[in-house]
């Protein structure tokens, strides 16, 4: 059996401007608030170059990858990078 597509409906969907509130609902507020101190920490470990800060940078980036993956799963946007 064939699927019927109403071209008027498709065109109407494309004409609608994106809803900025929809993007805000998808991202957890706590997740967004955590980014500022995380980027400050990342800036510090990239500025001060010692073996300990290199290890801290590696751990920080690994943690960020986990956070992003969890947020993508939570928001239903699971994609591999």
Coordinates of C-alpha atoms in Angstrom, one line a residue:
X1 CA 0.0 0.0 0.0
X2 CA 1.3 3.5 -0.9
X3 CA 1.8 6.4 1.5
X4 CA 0.0 9.5 0.5
X5 CA 1.9 12.8 1.1
X6 CA 0.0 16.1 1.3
X7 CA 2.3 18.6 -0.4
X8 CA 0.5 21.5 1.2
X9 CA 1.3 20.1 4.7
X10 CA 4.9 19.6 3.8
X11 CA 5.3 23.1 2.4
X12 CA 3.5 24.6 5.5
X13 CA 6.0 22.8 7.8
X14 CA 9.0 24.2 5.8
X15 CA 7.7 27.7 6.0
X16 CA 7.2 27.8 9.7
X17 CA 10.1 29.5 11.5
X18 CA 11.9 27.3 14.0
X19 CA 10.6 27.5 17.6
X20 CA 13.4 28.6 19.9
X21 CA 11.5 27.4 22.9
X22 CA 11.7 23.9 21.6
X23 CA 15.5 24.0 21.7
X24 CA 15.4 25.3 25.3
X25 CA 13.2 22.4 26.4
X26 CA 15.5 19.8 25.0
X27 CA 18.6 20.9 27.0
X28 CA 18.6 20.4 30.7
X29 CA 19.2 23.7 32.7
X30 CA 21.8 22.1 34.9
X31 CA 23.7 20.9 31.9
X32 CA 23.9 24.4 30.5
X33 CA 25.0 25.9 33.9
X34 CA 27.8 23.4 34.2
X35 CA 29.5 24.5 31.0
X36 CA 30.9 27.8 32.3
X37 CA 33.1 26.4 35.0
X38 CA 34.0 23.4 32.8
X39 CA 35.3 25.8 30.1
X40 CA 37.2 27.8 32.7
X41 CA 38.9 24.6 34.0
X42 CA 39.7 23.6 30.4
X43 CA 41.3 27.0 29.7
X44 CA 43.4 26.7 32.9
X45 CA 44.7 23.2 32.1
X46 CA 45.5 24.3 28.5
X47 CA 47.3 27.5 29.6
X48 CA 49.5 25.9 32.3
X49 CA 51.5 23.1 30.7
X50 CA 52.8 20.5 33.1
X51 CA 52.5 16.7 33.1
X52 CA 49.8 17.0 35.8
X53 CA 47.7 19.5 33.8
X54 CA 48.1 17.4 30.7
X55 CA 46.6 14.5 32.6
X56 CA 43.8 16.8 34.0
X57 CA 43.0 18.0 30.5
X58 CA 42.8 14.4 29.3
X59 CA 40.4 13.5 32.1
X60 CA 38.4 16.7 31.6
X61 CA 37.9 16.0 27.9
X62 CA 36.9 12.4 28.6
X63 CA 34.3 13.6 31.1
X64 CA 33.0 16.1 28.6
X65 CA 32.6 13.4 26.0
X66 CA 30.6 11.3 28.5
X67 CA 28.4 14.3 29.5
X68 CA 27.7 15.1 25.8
X69 CA 26.8 11.5 25.0
X70 CA 24.4 11.3 28.0
X71 CA 22.8 14.6 27.0
X72 CA 22.3 13.5 23.4
X73 CA 20.7 10.3 24.6
X74 CA 18.5 12.2 27.0
X75 CA 17.3 14.6 24.4
X76 CA 16.8 11.9 21.8
X77 CA 19.4 13.1 19.4
X78 CA 21.7 10.1 19.7
X79 CA 24.3 10.3 16.9
X80 CA 27.9 9.1 16.7
X81 CA 30.6 11.8 16.1

